[in-house]
Every structure is written in structure tokens, then in C-alpha cells.
Coordinates of C-alpha atoms and ligand atoms in Angstrom, one line a residue:
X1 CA 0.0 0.0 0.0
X2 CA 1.4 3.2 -0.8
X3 CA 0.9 6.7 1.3
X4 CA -1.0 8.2 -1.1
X5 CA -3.6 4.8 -1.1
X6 CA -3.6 4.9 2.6
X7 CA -4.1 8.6 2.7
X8 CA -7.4 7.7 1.0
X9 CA -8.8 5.9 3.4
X10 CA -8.4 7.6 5.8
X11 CA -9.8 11.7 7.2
X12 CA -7.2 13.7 9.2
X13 CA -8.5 15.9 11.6
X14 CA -8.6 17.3 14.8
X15 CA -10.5 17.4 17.8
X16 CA -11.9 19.5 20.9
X17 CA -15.0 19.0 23.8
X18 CA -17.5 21.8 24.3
X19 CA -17.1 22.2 28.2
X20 CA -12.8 23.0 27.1
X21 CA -14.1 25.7 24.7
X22 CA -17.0 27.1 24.5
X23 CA -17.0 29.4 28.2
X24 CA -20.2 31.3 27.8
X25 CA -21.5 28.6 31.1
X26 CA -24.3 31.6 31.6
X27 CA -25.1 32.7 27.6
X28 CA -28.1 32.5 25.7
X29 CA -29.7 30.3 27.9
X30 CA -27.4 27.3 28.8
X31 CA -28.4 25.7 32.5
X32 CA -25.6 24.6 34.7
X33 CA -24.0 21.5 34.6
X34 CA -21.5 19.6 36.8
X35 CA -18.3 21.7 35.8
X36 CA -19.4 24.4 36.2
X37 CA -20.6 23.8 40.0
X38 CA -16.7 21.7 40.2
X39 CA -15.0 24.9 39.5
X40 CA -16.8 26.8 42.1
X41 CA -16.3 24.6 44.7
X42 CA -12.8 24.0 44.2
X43 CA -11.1 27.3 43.7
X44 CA -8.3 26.3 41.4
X45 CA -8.0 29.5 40.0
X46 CA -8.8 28.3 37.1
X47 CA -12.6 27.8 35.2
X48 CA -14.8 27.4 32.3
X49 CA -16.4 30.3 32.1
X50 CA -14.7 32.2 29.4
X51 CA -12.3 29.1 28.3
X52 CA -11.3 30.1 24.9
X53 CA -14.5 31.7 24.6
X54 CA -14.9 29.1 21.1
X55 CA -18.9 30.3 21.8
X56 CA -17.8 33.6 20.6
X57 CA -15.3 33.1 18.3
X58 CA -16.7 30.2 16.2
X59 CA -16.7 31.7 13.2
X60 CA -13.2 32.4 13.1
X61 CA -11.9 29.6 14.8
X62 CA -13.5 27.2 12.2
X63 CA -12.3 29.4 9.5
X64 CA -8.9 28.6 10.9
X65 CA -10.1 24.8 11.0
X66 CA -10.3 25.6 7.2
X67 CA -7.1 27.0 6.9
X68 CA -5.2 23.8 8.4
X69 CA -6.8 21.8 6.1
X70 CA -8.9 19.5 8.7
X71 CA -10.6 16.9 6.4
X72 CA -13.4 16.7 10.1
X73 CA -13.5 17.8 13.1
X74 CA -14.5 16.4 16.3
X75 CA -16.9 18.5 18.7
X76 CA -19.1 17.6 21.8
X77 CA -22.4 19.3 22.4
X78 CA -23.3 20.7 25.6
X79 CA -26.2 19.0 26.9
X80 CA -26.9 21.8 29.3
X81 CA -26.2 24.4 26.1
X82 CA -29.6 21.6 24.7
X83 CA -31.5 21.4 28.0
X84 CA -31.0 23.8 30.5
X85 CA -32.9 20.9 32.8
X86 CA -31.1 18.2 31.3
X87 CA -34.7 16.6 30.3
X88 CA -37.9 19.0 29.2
X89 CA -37.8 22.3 27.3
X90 CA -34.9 22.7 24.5
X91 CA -33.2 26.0 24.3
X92 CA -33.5 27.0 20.7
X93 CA -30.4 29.0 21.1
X94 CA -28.2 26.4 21.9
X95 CA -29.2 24.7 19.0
X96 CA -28.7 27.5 16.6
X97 CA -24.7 27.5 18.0
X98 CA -24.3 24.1 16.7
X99 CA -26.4 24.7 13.6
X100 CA -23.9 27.0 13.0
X101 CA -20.7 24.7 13.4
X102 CA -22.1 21.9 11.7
X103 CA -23.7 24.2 8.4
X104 CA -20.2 25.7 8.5
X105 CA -18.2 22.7 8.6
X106 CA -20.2 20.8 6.0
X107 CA -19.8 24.3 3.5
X108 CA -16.1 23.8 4.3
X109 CA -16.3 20.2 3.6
X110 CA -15.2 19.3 6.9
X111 CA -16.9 16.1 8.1
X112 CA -18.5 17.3 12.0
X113 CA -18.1 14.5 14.0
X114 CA -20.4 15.3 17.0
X115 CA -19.5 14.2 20.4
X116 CA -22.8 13.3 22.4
X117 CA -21.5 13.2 25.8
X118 CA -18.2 14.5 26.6
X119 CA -18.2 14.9 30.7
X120 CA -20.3 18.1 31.3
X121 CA -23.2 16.6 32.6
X122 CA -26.6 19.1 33.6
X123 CA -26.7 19.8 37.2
X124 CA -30.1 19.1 38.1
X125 CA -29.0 15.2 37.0
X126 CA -26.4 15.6 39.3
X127 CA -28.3 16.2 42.4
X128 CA -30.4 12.9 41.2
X129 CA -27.7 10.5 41.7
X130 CA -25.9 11.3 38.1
X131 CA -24.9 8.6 36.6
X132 CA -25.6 6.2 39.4
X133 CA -29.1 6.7 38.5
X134 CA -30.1 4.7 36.3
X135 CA -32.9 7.2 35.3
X136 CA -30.3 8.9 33.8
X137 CA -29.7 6.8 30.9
X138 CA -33.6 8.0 30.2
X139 CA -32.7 11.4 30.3
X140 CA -29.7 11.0 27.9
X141 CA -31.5 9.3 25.7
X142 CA -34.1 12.0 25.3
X143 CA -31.7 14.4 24.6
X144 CA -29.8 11.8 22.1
X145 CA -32.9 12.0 20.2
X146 CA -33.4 15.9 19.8
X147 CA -30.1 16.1 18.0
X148 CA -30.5 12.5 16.4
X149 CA -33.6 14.4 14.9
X150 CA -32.0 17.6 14.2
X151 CA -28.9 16.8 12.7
X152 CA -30.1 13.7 10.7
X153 CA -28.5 14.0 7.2
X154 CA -26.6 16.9 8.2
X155 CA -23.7 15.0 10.5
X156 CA -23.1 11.4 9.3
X157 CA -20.1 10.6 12.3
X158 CA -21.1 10.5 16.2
X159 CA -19.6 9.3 19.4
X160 CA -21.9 8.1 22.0
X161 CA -19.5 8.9 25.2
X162 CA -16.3 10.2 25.6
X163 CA -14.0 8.1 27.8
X164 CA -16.3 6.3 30.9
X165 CA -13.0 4.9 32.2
X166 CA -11.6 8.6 32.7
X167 CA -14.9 9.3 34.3
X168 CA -15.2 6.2 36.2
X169 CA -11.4 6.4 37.6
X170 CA -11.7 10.2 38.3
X171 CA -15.0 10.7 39.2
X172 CA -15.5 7.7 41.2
X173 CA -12.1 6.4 42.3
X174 CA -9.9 9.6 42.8
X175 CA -12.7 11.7 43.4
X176 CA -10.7 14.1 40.9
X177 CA -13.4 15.3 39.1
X178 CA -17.1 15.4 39.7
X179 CA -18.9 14.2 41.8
X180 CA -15.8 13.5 43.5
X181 CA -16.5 10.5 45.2
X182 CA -13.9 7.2 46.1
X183 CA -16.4 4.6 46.3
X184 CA -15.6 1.6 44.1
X185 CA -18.8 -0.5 43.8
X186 CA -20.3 2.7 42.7
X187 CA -17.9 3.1 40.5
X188 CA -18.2 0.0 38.8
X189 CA -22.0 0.3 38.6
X190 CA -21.5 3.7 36.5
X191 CA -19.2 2.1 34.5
X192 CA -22.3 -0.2 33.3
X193 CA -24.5 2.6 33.1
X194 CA -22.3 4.5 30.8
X195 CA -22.1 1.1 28.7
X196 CA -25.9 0.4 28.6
X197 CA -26.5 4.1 27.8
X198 CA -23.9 4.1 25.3
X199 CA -25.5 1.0 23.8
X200 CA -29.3 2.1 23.7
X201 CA -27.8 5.4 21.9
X202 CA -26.6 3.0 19.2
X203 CA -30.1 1.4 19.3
X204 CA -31.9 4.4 18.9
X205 CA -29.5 5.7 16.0
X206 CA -30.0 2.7 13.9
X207 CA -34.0 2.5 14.6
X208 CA -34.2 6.4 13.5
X209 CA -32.2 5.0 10.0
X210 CA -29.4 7.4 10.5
X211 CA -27.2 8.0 7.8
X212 CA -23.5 7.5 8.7
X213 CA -22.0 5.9 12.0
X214 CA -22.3 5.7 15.4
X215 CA -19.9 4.4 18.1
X216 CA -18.6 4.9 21.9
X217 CA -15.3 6.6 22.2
X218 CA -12.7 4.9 24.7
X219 CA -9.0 5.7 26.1
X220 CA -7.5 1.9 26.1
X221 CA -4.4 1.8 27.5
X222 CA -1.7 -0.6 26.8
X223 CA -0.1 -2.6 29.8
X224 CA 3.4 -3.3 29.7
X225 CA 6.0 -4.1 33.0
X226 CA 9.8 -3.6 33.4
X227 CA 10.4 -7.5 34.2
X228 CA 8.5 -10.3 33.2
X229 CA 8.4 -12.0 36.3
X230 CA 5.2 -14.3 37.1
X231 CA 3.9 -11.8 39.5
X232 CA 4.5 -8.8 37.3
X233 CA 2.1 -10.5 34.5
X234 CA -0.2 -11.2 36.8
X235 CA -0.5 -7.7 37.6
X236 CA -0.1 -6.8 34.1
X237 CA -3.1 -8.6 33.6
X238 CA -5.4 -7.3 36.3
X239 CA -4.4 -3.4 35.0
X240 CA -5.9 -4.7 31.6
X241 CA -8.8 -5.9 32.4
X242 CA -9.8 -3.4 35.0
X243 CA -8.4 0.2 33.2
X244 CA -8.8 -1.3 29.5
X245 CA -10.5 -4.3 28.8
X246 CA -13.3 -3.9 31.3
X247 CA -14.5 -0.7 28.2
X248 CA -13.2 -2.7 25.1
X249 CA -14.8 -5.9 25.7
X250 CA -18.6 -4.5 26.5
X251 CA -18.2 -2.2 23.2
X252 CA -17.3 -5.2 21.1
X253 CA -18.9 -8.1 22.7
X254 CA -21.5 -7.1 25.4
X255 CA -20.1 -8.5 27.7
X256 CA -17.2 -7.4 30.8
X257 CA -13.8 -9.9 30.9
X258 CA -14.8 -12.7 32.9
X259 CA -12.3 -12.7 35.7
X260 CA -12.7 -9.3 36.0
X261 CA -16.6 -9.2 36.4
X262 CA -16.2 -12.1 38.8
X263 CA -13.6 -10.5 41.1
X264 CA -15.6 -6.9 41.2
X265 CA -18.9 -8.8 42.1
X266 CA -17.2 -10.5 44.5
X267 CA -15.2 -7.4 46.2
X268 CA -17.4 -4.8 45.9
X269 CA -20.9 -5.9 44.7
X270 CA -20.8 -4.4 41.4
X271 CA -22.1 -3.8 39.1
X272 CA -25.6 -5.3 38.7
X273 CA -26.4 -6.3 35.3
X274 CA -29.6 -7.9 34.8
X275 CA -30.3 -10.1 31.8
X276 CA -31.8 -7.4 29.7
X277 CA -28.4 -5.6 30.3
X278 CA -26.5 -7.6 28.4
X279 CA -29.3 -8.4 25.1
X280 CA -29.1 -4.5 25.2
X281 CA -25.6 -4.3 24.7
X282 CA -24.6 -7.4 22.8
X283 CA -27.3 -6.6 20.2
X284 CA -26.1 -2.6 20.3
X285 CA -22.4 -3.1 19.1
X286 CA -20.6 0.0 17.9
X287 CA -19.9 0.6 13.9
X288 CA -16.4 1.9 15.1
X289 CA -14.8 1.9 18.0
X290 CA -13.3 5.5 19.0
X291 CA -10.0 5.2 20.1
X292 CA -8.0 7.9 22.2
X293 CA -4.3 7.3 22.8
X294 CA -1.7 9.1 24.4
X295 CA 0.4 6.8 26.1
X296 CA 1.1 3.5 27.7
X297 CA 1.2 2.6 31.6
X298 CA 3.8 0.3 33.1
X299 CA 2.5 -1.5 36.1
X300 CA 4.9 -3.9 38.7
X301 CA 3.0 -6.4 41.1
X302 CA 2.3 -5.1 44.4
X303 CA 0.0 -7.0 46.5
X304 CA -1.6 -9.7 44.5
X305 CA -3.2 -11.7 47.2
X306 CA -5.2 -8.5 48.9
X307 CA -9.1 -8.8 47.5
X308 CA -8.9 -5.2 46.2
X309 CA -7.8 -4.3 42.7
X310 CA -6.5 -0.9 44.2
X311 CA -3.8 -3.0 45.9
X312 CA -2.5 -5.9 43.1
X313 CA -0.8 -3.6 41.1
X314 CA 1.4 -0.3 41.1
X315 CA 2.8 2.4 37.9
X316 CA 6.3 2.5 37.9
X317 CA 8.1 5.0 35.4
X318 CA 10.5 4.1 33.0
X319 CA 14.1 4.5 33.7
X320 CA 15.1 5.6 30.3
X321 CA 11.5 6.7 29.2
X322 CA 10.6 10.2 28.2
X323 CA 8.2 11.7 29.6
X324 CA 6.2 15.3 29.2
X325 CA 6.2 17.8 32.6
X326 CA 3.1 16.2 33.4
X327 CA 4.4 12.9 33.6
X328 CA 3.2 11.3 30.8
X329 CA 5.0 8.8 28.6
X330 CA 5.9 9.4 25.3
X331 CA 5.3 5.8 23.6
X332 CA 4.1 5.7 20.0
X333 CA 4.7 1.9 19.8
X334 CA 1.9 1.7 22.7
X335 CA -1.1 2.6 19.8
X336 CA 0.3 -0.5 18.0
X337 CA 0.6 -2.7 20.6
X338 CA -3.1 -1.9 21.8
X339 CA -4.6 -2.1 18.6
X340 CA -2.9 -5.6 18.3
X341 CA -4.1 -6.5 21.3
X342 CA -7.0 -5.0 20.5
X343 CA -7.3 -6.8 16.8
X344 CA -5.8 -10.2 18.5
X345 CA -8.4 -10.4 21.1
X346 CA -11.5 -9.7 19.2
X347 CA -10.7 -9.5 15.6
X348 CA -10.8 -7.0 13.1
X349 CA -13.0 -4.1 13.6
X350 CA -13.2 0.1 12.4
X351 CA -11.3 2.4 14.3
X352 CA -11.2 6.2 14.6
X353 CA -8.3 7.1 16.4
X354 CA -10.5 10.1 18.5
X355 CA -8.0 11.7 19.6
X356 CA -4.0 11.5 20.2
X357 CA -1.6 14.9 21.3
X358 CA 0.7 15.9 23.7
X359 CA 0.0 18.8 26.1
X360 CA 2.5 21.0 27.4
X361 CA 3.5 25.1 28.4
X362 CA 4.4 25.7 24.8
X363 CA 4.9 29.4 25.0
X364 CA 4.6 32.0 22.5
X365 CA 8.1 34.0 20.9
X366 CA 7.9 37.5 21.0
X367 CA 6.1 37.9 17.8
X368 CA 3.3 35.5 19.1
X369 CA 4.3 32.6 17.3
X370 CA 4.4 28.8 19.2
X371 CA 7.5 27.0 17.8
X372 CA 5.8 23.7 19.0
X373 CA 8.7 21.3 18.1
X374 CA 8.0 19.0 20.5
X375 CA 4.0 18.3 19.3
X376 CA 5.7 18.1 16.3
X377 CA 7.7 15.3 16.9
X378 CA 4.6 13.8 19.0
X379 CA 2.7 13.8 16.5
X380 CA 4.9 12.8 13.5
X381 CA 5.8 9.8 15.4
X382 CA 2.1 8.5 16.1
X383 CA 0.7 9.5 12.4
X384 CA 3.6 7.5 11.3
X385 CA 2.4 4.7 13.5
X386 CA -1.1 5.4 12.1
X387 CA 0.5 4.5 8.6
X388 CA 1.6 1.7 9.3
X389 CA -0.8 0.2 10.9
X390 CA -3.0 0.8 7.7
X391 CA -0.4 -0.2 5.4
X392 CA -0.5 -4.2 7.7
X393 CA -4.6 -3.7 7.1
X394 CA -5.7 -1.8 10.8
X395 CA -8.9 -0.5 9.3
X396 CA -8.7 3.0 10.6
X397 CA -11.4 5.5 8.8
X398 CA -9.8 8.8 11.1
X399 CA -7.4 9.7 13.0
X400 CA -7.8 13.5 15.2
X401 CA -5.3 15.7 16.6
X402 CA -5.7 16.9 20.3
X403 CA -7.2 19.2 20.0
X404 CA -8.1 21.8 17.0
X405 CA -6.6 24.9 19.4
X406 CA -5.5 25.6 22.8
X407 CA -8.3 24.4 25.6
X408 CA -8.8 24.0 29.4
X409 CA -7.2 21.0 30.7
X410 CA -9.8 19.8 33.1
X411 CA -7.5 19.9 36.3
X412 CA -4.3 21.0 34.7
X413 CA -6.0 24.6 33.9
X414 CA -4.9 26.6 31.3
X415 CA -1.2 26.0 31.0
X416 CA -0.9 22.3 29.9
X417 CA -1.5 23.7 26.0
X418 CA -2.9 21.0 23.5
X419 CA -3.4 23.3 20.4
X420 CA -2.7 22.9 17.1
X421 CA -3.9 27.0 17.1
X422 CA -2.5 29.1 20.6
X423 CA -4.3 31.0 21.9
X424 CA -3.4 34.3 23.7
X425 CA -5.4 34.0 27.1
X426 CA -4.8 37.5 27.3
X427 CA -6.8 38.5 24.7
X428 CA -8.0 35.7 22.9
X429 CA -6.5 36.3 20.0
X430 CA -5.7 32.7 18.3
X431 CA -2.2 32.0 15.7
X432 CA -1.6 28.5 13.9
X433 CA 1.4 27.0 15.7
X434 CA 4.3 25.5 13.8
X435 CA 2.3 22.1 14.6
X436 CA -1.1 23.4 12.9
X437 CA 1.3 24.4 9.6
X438 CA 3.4 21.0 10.2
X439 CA -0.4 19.1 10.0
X440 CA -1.5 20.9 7.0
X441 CA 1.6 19.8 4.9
X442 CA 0.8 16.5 6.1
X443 CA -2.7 16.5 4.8
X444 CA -1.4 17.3 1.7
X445 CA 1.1 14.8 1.6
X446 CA 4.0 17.6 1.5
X447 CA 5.7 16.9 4.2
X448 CA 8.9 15.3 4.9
Ligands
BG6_501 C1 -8.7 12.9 27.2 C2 -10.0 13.7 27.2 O1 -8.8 12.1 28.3 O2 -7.5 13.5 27.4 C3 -9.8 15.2 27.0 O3 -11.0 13.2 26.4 C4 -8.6 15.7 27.7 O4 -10.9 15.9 27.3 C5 -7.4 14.9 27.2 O5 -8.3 17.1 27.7 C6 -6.1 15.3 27.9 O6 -6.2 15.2 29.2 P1 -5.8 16.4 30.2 O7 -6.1 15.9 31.6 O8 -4.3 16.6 30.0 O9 -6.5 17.5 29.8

């Protein structure tokens, strides 16, 4: 397969989430969701409201989108921006706002790729349990099906819910981000909730005879460890199957890894799954499954005999790995590994890589100009993996850059920069990095 063959097959874009963007939490209508109530209980100096004020700056920032050459772009709606409520009346307004990026990207030729569910979940669902409620997956439902019937025939790619595991592990584990609890059976019983509401999403879609594709969007990680001793695989094992497989497996299969399942019911009583559960999800299958990757974690046995998964296993760093400020590893030959893994396990199946990028304090020169070298070799280095993996047959449809331009990092703030556009927080105004001029040779197969 040559380049140019697999650059047929293929969309190259870039990605962002509405609650990193947009700010305007109290414009034109938008209720209050569960970031915004985070960020005023936690005084980290740092919020949503104005973010990079994308709400206000759409036009030009998609313009720029235009400029960089994105073949699509992937977006969340704002439930809250839908239905102030969460459930009930629809606020026309917020509507209109992503009439207007989807009518724009589609006259730009952009395929929109619209996020359903991307963390920022209405407040008054909140103070009913959130996610623990299964009442919930009603409510999401109902709002799935006010932008199933609004954008149907307009956006033709969709993503059901960004990440559960990030939510699940930081939500529920950490307590990290909202509702900021450290409870693990209820942890594990949103986990399922996120899957069964994922999976009746994918129902709905294909009873409404939507055009295009629909599919949850996960962050697997790959496992590795620094000695293969028999303990260490062990552990390997139990990181899998609780951070990873524990997503992959009920998106392809319907059903949780075995051992897993059986050791979480057994620890911590969750989660409850009924019959109808699993016909839900084992007839609801994905036509993709949404892949974000940014690197691989390294694990070492730690206590493999204690009944809790918190205590089997540890991270350990690399000696000779490179890592970003942040303290993430800089692994490109992870997203091969996990897409075997992924490919060995359950067989061939679409991918969209959703999202892969490297965040860091890139600063501006003093003409305003980010010489983002370092993004630059990130993402060389995983687009080149991308190629690859095509050119041995990986059937992957899209591959997105984090993100589009510079966003709020949930609990980094604004400093840990993603952008392939900076922006100046000072005032707002936005420049293509070297990394957003870098991508748009590579779309046109010019680069190096
Ligand atoms: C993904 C999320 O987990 O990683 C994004 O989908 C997030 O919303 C990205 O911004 C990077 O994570 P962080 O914590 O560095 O912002």
C-alpha cells in the first residue's frame, strides 16, 4: 500500500470538547452542569467560564479549522447548552450554536463528527444521583434523540460517550473530578450505566435509519511491565482488564472480561447487570470503535493476594523513558501494541483514532508565534504509526489531533496547552502553531 492509497482511506483531523471551549456557562440560555458547580467549589484558580470563549469566536476559529486543512472535526455538544434541565424544554439558542458549526463545517467540507456526551453533565442530573441513576440513561436518551432528529443527514459521524473509564477512575475512584467520590462498587455500577446508555444510543441511532456511524469513544491503555516476572504478569493482567479491557470488551462483545466481572462482584458488589443488560448491549455493538491514545502505563506487582484491585498492582516509570512535565510517557509503539491487542483479542473491527496529542506550556516567541517542536515530533511519530498500521490492514477510517486549538485541561487549567492553534489568554487572539502548519503539509502529503 502506498501513502497516497492509505491517505485515501483515511480523514485527518482534529479534535476538541464543548465544556474546554466554548465558556459562555451563563449565555443565551445554557443551564448549569456539573463543571461548572466543580469549579466553584474548588477554587483552582482556574474555570470554564470564558475558556477560549470558542462560543464567541466560532466563526473564526473554524475558518482557521479551514485554513489547516482538517478533512473533520470532532466537537461535543453541551447537553446543558440543549436542555438547561437536562430533560424538558430545548433551548433554541443552543441549538442555533451548533447549527452554525455543523452548516459551516459541512460548506467547508469538513466532516463534523459530533460528540454526544463529553463529561459536562446538567446539574439538576447531578443532584439525582448522576450517573448512578439509572434514570439517567432516560434522560440521555431523550436528549440523544433531539439532536439525532435535528442533525439527521446533516452529520453522518457520532460518538456516543467520551471516555467512561476517565470518568469512572476520576469521578469515582480519585474523586478528581465530579462528583468526587472514592467509592468503588459505585464506581463499577456507573461504568455499566455508561455502557448500557452508550449501547441504547446505538439502538436508537440505527431504529431512526441514520445515515452514517455511530460508536462509543474509549482511552484503552496498553499494559506493559519492566520485568516479566510471574507476579508482574499477573498484575499486568489485572491493570488490563480493569483500566482497559473492562470498556473494550462490552463495546465489542456485550459482555465485561470474565475474571474481572467475577472478582468486582465478588469485592465490591458491582455492578448489577440484569439479563436485559446484556441483550441491550450485545445486540447494540458500535460501527467503530473510537480510540483515544496518548500513552502506555507500566505496572509492577504489588500485592496480588489483597481482594482489592486498588492494591494488586502499582505504575512505575520508565528509567530511560521520556516523559512530558506532566508525567506522561511518550510511547508511540503503545497505539500498535493496543490495537494488536486489540485486533488479536476480538478481531478485526473500524477504528477512529479520536484523539491522540501531547500537552504542554508551549509558549509563545515575542512575535506571538508557538515554535511547538516537541507536538511536532509527537505527532509525527504516532501519524507514522497510524501509517503503518493501515499499510498491515488496521482498518482505521480517522485519526484526530488533540485538539483543534489551545483548551482548558480539566484539572491542569490553562497551562498544559494542547493546540494545534495558541491561543493568547490574554486576549484571545488565536495563531496556527508550527504544529497546525506542520499538519496541513501532512494532509497534503508535502511533508517530509
Ligand atoms: C482525554 C479527554 O482524556 O484527554 C480530553 O478526552 C482531555 O478531554 C485529554 O483534555 C487530555 O487530558 P488532560 O487531563 O491533560 O486535559
Amino acid at each position: 500500500m502506498t501513502r497516497e492509497e492509505i491517505h485515501k482511506n483515511i480523514l485527518w483531523g482534529a479534535a476538541t470538547a464543548a465544556y474546554q471551549v466554548e465558556g459562555a456557562t451563563y449565555c443565551d440560555g445554557k443551564g448549569k452542569n456539573s463543571w461548572d458547580e466543580y469549579y466553584e467549589l474548588n477554587h483552582l484558580g482556574y474555570d470554564g467560564d470564558i475558556a477560549v470563549d470558542h462560543y464567541h469566536h466560532v466563526a473564526e476559529d473554524l475558518k482557521l479549522f479551514h485554513e489547516i486543512g482538517l478533512q473533520t472535526y470532532r466537537f461535543s455538544v453541551s447537553w446543558s447548552r440543549i436542555l438547561p434541565e437536562g430533560t424538558g424544554e430545548i433551548n433554541q439558542k443552543g441549538l442555533e450554536f451548533y447549527d452554525f458549526i455543523v452548516d459551516t463545517l459541512n460548506e467547508y467540507g469538513i466532516e463534523p463528527y459530533l460528540t454526544l456526551y463529553h463529561w459536562d453533565l446538567p446539574l439538576p442530573l447531578l443532584k439525582k444521583g448522576g450517573w448512578l441513576n439509572p434514570e439517567v440513561i432516560d434522560d440521555f436518551l431523550g436528549y440523544c434523540r433531539i439532536l439525532f432528529e435535528h442533525f439527521k443527514g446533516r452529520v453522518r459521524l457520532w460518538g456516543t460517550i467520551n471516555e467512561p473509564a476517565s470518568e469512572v477512575m476520576e469521578g469515582y475512584i480519585q474523586g478528581t473530578h465530579p462528583p468526587q467520590e472514592k467509592n468503588y462498587a459505585h464506581a463499577l455500577q456507573v461504568s455499566h450505566h455508561y455502557n448500557l446508555a452508550s449501547a441504547a444510543a446505538i439502538k436508537m441511532f440505527h431504529e431512526m435509519g441514520m445515515d452514517g456511524k455511530i460508536g462509543i469513544v474509549l482511552n484503552p491503555m496498553p499494559i506493559d511491565v519492566l520485568e516479566e516476572t510471574e507476579d508482574n504478569l499477573k498484575a499486568k493482567k489485572y491493570a488490563y482488564d480493569f483500566m482497559s479491557d473492562w470498556y473494550i470488551s462490552p463495546a465489542l462483545t456485550g459482555h465485561y472480561p470474565q475474571d474481572m466481572l467475577e472478582f468486582c462482584q465478588k469485592t465490591y458488589g458491582a455492578p448489577k447487570i440484569s439479563e436485559e443488560d446484556y441483550k441491550l448491549m450485545e445486540e447494540n455493538i458500535g460501527d467503530y470503535l473510537g480510540v483515544n491514545y496518548y500513552m502506555r502505563r507500566v505496572v509492577e506487582a504489588k500485592n496480588l493476594h489483597s481482594d482489592k484491585i486498588e492494591d494488586k498492582f502499582s505504575f512505575v516509570r520508565v528509567p530511560d523513558g521520556k516523559y512530558t512535565k506532566w508525567g506522561w510517557e511518550i510511547y508511540p509503539q503503545g497505539l500498535e501494541n493496543l490495537l494488536k491487542q486489540i485486533y488479536n483479542q476480538y478481531g478485526k473491527k473500524e477504528i477512529i483514532i479520536s484523539e491522540n496529542g501531547i500537552g504542554f506550556d508551549d509558549q509563545a516567541d515575542e512575535n506571538g508565534f508557538f515554535q511547538d517542536n516537541e507536538r511536532i515530533s509527537y505527532l509525527k511519530e504516532h501519524v507514522e504509526v497510524v501509517e503503518d498500521l493501515c499499510a498491515q490492514g488496521f482498518d482505521i477510517s480517522a485519526y484526530y489531533v488533540w485538539s483543534a486549538i489551545d483548551l482548558l485541561s480539566w484539572t491542569n487549567g490553562y497551562q498544559k496547552r494542547y493546540g494545534l492553534i495558541g491561543v493568547d489568554y490574554n486576549t484571545l487572539e488565536r495563531s496556527i502553531k508550527k504544529s497546525g502548519f506542520w499538519y496541513k503539509k501532512f494532509i497534503l502529503g508535502e511533508d517530509a
